[in-house]
Short mmCIF file of C-alpha atoms in Angstrom, two decimals:
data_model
loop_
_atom_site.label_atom_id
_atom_site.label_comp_id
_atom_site.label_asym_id
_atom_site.label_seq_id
_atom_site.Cartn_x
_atom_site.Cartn_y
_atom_site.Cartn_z
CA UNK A 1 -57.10 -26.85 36.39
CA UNK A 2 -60.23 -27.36 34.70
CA UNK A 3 -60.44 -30.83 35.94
CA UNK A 4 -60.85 -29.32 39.26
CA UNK A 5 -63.33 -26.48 38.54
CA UNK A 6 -65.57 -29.59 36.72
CA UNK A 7 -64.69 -32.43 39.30
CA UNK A 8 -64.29 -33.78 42.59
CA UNK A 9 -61.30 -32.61 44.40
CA UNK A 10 -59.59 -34.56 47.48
CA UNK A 11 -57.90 -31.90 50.05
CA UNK A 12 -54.42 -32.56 51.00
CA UNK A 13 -53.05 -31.68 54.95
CA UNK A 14 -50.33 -29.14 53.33
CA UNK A 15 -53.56 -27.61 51.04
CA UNK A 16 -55.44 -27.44 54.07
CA UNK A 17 -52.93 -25.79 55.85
CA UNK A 18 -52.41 -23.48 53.34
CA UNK A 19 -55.88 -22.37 53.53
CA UNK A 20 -55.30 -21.91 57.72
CA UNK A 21 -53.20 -19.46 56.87
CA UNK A 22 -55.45 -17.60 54.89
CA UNK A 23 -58.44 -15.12 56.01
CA UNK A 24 -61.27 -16.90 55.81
CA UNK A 25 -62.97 -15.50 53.15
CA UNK A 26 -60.05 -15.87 50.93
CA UNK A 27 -59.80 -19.78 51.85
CA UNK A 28 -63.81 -20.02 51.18
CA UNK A 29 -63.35 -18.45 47.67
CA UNK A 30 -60.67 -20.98 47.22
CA UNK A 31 -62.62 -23.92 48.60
CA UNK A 32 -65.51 -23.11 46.60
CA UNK A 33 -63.95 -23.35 43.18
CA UNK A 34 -63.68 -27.02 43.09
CA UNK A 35 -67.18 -28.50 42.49
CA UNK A 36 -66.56 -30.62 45.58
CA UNK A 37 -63.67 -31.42 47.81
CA UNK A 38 -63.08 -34.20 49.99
CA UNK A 39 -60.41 -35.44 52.57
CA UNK A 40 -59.68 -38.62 54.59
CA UNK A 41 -60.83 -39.09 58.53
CA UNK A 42 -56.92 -39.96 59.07
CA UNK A 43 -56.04 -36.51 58.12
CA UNK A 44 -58.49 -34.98 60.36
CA UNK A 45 -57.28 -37.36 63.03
CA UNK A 46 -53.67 -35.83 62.46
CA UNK A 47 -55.15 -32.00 62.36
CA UNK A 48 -56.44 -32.85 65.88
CA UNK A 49 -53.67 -34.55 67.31
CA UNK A 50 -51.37 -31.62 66.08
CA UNK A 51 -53.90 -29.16 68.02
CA UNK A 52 -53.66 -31.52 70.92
CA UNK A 53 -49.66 -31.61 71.24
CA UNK A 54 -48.99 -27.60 70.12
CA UNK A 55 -51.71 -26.84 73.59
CA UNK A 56 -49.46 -29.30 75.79
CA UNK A 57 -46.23 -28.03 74.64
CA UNK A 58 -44.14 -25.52 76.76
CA UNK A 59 -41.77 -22.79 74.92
CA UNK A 60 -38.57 -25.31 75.42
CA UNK A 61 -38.11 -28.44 73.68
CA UNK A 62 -35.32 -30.95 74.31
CA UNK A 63 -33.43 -30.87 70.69
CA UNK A 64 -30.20 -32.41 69.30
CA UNK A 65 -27.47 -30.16 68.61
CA UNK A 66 -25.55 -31.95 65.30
CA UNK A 67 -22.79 -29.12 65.53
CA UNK A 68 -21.72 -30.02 69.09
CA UNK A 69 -23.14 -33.69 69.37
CA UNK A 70 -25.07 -33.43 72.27
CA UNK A 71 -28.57 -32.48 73.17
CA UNK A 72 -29.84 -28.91 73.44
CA UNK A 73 -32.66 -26.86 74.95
CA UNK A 74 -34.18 -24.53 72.34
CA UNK A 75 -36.52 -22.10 73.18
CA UNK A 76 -39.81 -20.73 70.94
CA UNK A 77 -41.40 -17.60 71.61
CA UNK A 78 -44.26 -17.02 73.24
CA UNK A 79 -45.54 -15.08 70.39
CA UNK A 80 -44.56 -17.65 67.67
CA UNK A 81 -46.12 -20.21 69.84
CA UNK A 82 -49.56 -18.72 70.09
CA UNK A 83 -49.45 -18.00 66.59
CA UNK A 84 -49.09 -21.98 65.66
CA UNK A 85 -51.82 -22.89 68.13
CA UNK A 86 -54.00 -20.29 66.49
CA UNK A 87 -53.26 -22.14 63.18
CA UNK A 88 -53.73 -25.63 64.16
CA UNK A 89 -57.06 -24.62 65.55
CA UNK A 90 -58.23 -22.85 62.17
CA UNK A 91 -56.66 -25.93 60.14
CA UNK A 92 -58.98 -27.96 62.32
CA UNK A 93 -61.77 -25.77 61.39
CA UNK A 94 -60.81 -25.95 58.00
CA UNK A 95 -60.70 -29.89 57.67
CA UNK A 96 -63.71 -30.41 59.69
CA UNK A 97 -65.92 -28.03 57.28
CA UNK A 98 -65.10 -31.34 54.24
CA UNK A 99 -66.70 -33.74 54.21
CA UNK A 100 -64.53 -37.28 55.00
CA UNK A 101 -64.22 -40.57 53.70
CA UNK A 102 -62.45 -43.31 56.05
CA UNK A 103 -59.02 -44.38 55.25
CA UNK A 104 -57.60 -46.90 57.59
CA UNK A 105 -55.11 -47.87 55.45
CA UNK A 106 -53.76 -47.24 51.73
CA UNK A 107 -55.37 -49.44 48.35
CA UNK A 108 -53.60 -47.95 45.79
CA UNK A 109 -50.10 -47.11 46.90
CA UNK A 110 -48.87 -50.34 48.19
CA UNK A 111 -46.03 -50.67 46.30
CA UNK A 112 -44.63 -47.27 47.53
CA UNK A 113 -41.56 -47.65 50.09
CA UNK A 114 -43.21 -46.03 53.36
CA UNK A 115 -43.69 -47.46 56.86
CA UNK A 116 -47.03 -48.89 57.27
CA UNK A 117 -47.50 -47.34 60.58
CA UNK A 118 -47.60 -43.86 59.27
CA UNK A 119 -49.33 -44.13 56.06
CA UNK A 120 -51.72 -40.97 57.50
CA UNK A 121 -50.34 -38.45 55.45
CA UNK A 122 -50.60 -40.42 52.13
CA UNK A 123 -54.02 -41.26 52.34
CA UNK A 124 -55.50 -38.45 50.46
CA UNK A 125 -52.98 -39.04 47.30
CA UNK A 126 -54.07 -42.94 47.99
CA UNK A 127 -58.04 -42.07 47.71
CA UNK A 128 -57.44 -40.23 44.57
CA UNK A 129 -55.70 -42.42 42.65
CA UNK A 130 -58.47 -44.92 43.66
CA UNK A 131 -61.40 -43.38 42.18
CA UNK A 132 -59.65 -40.66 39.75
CA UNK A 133 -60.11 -38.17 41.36
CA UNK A 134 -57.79 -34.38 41.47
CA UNK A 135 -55.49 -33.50 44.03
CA UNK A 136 -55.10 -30.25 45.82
CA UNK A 137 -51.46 -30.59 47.70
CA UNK A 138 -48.94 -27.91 48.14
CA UNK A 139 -46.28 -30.04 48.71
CA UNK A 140 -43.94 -30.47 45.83
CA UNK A 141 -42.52 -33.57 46.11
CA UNK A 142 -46.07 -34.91 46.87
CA UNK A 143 -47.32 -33.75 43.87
CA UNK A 144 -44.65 -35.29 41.93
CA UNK A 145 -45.21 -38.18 43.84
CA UNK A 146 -48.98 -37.76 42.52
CA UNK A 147 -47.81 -37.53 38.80
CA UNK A 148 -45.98 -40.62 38.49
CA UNK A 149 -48.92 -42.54 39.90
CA UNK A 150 -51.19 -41.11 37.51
CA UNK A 151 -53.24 -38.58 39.83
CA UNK A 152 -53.36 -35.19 38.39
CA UNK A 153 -52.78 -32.30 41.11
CA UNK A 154 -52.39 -28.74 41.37
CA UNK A 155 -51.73 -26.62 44.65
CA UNK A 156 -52.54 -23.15 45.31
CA UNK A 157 -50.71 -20.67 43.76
CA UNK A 158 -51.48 -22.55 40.24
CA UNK A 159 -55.67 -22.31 41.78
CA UNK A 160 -55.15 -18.64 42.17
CA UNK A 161 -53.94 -17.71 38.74
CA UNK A 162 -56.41 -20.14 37.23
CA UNK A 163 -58.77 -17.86 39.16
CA UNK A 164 -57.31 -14.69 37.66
CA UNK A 165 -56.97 -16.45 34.18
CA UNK A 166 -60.87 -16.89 34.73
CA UNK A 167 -62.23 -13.16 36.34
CA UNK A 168 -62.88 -14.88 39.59
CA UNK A 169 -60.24 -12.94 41.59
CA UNK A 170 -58.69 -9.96 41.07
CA UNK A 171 -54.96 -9.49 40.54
CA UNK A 172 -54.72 -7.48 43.45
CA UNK A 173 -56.54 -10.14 45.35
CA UNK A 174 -54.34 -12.73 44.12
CA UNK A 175 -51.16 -10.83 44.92
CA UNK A 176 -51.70 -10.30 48.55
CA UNK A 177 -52.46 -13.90 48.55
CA UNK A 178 -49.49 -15.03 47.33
CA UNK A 179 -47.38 -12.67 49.48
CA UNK A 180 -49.23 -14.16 52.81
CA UNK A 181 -47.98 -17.66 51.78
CA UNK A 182 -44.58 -15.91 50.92
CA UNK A 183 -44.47 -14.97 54.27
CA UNK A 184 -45.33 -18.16 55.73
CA UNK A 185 -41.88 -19.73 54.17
CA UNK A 186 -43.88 -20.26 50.96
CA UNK A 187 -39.95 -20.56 49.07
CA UNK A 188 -39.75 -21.18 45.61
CA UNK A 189 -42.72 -18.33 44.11
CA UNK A 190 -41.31 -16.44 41.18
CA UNK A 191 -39.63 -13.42 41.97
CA UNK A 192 -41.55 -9.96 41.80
CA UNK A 193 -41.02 -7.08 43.69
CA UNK A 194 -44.94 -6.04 43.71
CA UNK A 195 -44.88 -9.27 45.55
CA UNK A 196 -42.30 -9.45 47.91
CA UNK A 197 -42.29 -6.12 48.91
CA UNK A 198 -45.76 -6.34 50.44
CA UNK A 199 -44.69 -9.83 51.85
CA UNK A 200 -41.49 -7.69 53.79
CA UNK A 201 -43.53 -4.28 54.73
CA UNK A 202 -45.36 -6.81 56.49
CA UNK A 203 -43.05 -8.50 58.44
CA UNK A 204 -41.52 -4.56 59.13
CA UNK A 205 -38.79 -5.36 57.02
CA UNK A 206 -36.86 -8.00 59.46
CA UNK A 207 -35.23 -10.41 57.52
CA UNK A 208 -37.38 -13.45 58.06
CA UNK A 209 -39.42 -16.11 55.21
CA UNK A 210 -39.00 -13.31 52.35
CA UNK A 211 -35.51 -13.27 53.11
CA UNK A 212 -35.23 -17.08 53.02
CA UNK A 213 -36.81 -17.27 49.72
CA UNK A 214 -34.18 -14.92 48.56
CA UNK A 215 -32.10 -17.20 49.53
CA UNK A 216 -33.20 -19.68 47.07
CA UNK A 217 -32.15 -20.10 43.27
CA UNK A 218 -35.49 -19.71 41.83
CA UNK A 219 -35.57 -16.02 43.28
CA UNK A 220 -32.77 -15.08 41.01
CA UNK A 221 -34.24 -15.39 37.13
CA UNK A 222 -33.66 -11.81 37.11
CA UNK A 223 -30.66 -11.36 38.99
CA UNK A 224 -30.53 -7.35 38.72
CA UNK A 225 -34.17 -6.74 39.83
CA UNK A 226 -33.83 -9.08 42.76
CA UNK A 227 -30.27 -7.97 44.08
CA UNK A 228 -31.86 -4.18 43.59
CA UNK A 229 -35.04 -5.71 45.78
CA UNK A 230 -32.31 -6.96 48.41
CA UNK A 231 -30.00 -3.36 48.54
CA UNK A 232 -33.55 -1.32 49.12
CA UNK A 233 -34.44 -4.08 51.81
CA UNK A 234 -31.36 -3.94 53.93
CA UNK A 235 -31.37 -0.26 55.20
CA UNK A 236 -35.00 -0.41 55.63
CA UNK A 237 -34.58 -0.99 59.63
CA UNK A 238 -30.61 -0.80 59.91
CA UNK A 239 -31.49 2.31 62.16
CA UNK A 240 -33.76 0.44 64.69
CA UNK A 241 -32.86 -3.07 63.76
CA UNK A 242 -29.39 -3.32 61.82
CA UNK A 243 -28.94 -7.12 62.11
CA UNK A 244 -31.75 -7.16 59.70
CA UNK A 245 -29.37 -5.69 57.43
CA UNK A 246 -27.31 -8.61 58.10
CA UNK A 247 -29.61 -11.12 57.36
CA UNK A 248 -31.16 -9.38 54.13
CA UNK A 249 -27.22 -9.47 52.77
CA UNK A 250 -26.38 -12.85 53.82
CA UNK A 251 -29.99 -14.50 52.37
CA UNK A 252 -29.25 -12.24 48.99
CA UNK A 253 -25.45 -13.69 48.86
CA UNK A 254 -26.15 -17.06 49.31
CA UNK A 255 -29.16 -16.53 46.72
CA UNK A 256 -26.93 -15.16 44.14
CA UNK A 257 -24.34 -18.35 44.95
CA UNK A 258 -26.77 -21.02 44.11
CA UNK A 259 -28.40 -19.40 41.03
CA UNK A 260 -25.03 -18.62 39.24
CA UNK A 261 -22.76 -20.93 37.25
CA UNK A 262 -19.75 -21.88 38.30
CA UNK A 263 -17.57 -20.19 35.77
CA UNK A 264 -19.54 -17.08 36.24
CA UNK A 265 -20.40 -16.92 39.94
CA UNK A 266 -16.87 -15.10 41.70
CA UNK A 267 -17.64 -12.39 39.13
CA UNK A 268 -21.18 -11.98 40.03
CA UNK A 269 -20.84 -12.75 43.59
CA UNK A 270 -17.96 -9.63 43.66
CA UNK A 271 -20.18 -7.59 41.46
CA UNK A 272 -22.86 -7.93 44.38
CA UNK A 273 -20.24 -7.21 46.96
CA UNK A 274 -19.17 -3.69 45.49
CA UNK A 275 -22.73 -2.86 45.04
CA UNK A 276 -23.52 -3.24 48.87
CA UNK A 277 -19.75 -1.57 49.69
CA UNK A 278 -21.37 1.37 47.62
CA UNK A 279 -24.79 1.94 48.47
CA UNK A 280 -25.83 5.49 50.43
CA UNK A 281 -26.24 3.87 53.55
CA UNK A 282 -23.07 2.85 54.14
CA UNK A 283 -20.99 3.97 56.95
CA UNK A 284 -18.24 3.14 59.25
CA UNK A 285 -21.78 2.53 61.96
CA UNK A 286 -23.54 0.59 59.23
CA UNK A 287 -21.10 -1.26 56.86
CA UNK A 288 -19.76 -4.05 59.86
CA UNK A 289 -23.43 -5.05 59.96
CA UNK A 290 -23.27 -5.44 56.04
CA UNK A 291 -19.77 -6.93 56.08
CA UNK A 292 -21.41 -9.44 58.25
CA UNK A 293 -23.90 -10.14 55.95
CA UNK A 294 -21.81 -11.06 52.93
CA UNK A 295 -19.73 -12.88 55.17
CA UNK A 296 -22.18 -15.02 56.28
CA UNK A 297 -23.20 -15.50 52.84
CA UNK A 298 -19.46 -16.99 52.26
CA UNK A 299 -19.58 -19.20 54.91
CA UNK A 300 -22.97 -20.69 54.19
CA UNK A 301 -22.58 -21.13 50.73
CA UNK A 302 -18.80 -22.73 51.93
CA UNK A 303 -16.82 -20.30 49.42
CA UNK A 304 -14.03 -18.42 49.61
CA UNK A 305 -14.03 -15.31 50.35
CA UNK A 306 -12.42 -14.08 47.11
CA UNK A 307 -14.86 -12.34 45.92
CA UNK A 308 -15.19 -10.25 49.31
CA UNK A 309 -11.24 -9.45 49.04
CA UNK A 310 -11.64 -8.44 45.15
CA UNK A 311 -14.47 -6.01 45.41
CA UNK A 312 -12.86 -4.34 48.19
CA UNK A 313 -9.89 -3.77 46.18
CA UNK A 314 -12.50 -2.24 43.20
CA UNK A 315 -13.64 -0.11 46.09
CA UNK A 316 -10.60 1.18 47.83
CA UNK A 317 -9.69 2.31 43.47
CA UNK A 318 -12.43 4.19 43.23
CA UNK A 319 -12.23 5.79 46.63
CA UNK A 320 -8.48 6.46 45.22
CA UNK A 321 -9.89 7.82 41.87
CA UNK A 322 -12.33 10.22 43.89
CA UNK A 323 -10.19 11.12 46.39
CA UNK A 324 -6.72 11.14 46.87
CA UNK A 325 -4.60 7.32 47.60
CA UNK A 326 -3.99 8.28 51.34
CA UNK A 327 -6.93 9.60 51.86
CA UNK A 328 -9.06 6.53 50.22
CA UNK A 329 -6.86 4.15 52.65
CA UNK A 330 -7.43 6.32 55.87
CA UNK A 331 -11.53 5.92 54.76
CA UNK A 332 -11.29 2.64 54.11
CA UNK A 333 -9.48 1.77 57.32
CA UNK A 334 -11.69 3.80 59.55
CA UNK A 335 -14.85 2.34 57.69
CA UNK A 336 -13.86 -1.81 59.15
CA UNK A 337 -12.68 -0.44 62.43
CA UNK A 338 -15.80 -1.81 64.64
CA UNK A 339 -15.68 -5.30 62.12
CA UNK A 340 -13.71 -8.32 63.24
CA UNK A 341 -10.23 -8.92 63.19
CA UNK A 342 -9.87 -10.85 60.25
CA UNK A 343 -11.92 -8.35 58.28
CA UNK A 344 -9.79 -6.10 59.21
CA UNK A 345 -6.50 -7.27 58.37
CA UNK A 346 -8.23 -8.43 54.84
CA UNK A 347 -8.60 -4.02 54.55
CA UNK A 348 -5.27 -3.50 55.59
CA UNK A 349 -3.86 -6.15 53.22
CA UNK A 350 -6.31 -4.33 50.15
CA UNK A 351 -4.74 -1.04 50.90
CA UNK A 352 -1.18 -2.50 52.15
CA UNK A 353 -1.22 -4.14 48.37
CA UNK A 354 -2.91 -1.23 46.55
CA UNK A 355 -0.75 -0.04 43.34
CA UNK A 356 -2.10 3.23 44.62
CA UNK A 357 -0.96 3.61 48.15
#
């Protein structure tokens, strides 16, 4: 990083992008800790082109559907659509505020396997190599990509706590930062719940990119604090919203799938399941929204659903142990009556088996 505070930086499109998304004083804080940056007039041609196409395009698009073979009409909100015209106009803004150096076509990474017709996006890794110089890109596999050729680079979140390191932004600052790229499918930041719970209260607690990035094994280094952040995130709009609840449970299982060994991963996974069977909120309204949830978690990791069956079973015994056997099985009946038909028949067959009924 000090490389980049002392030298001349060249601006990657997914950098750029990155500092779209950002309020403009926080991207001209950013921009001004380089001594200088510089991008290519290819990737400015490809910032205008993707302002051109997002204010021709319509709220359908004409997609292929791999699941049924055939094409498909998908629809984008109007309100998601405004919102990428709004940031392909600021990332135009953004680019057009460095100054450019032509780039018709790449010197330095000719040997790399890519079609020479769209060589665009590789022409700011290509300039740096040429003449040394640091690379700001927030693409991972760029970067790496940057590494083995030679070209040091760093993206943002590794800026902003160089800028903390130094006393040039505040950790507050810094935080909300990082939880308005978490937002913006930003996967793969460490896991902290003074940072994703900001990123979530903003999005009202619907299960959207902070959800995904639960989803993802690097979210799961602690796997207690982050399947604690996940239980206080589902009921936060079950009331109003309960397929949130749904998706908060399903990102969290699937999560908690990839991060665990094999030999340890039914026992964790089931672990997980009796903690959401048990939590307050919980109800006969509530739970099929839940049950949903960890069985969509099953079928997207492509599991069993063992460890769904097992910590049912835990449950109905301590429903038994508080309660009386009959009366556990009547609750536990009454509890899957609005969830599907196989769920149900998996509660029947818990309590049908039980060595306590």
């Amino acid at each position: 990083m000090q490389a980049a505070r002392s030298g001349r930086v060249v601006v990657d499109t997914s950098a750029a992008v990155t500092l779209a998304l950002l309020e403009p004083g926080v991207a001209e804080r950013l921009m001004g800790h380089p001594r200088s940056l510089v991008t290519t007039d290819q990737l400015f041609t490809d910032a205008l082109h993707a302002q051109e196409s997002l204010a021709l395009r319509t709220d359908m698009e004409l997609t292929w559907d791999e699941g049924d073979a055939r094409p498909a009409v998908r629809t984008t909100s109007a309100e998601r659509l405004a919102r990428m015209r709004t940031t392909s106009a600021r990332l135009v803004e953004v680019v057009r505020a460095m100054p450019r150096v032509p780039r018709p076509e790449l010197r330095s990474l000719r040997q790399l396997p890519v079609h020479r017709s769209s060589t665009q996006w590789l022409t700011a890794l290509d300039h740096a190599k040429e003449y040394g110089l640091v690379l700001w890109c927030d693409d991972r596999v760029l970067r790496a990509v940057a590494r083995s050729e030679g070209v040091a680079a760093f993206g943002t979140l590794a800026l902003l706590d160089a800028r903390v390191n130094a006393g040039l932004t505040t950790p507050e600052e810094a935080l909300l930062t990082k939880a308005e790229l978490l937002r913006n499918h930003y996967v793969d930041i460490p896991f902290s719940a003074d940072l994703y719970h900001p990123a979530a209260l903003a999005d009202g607690w619907q299960a959207r990119a902070v959800a995904v990035a639960l989803s993802r094994p690097s979210a799961w280094a602690d796997a207690k604090a982050t399947s604690a952040f996940a239980l206080d995130a589902a009921p936060r709009a079950v009331d109003t919203l309960p397929h949130e609840a749904t998706g908060w449970i399903s990102a969290a299982y699937g999560g908690l799938h990839r991060a665990t060994p094999p030999a340890h991963r039914q026992r964790n996974l089931r672990t997980f399941s009796l903690q959401v069977l048990t939590q307050p909120w919980i109800s006969s309204s509530t739970l099929p929204f839940a049950w949903a949830g960890l069985r969509a978690g099953v079928e997207a990791a492509g599991d069993s659903d063992a460890p769904l069956e097992a910590a049912l079973t835990l449950y109905l015994q301590a429903l038994a142990e508080e309660l009386t056997p009959l009366v556990a099985a009547g609750t536990l009946t009454a509890m899957f009556v609005h969830t599907d038909e196989a769920d149900r028949a998996m509660a029947a067959r818990v309590v049908l088996t039980s060595a306590e009924y």
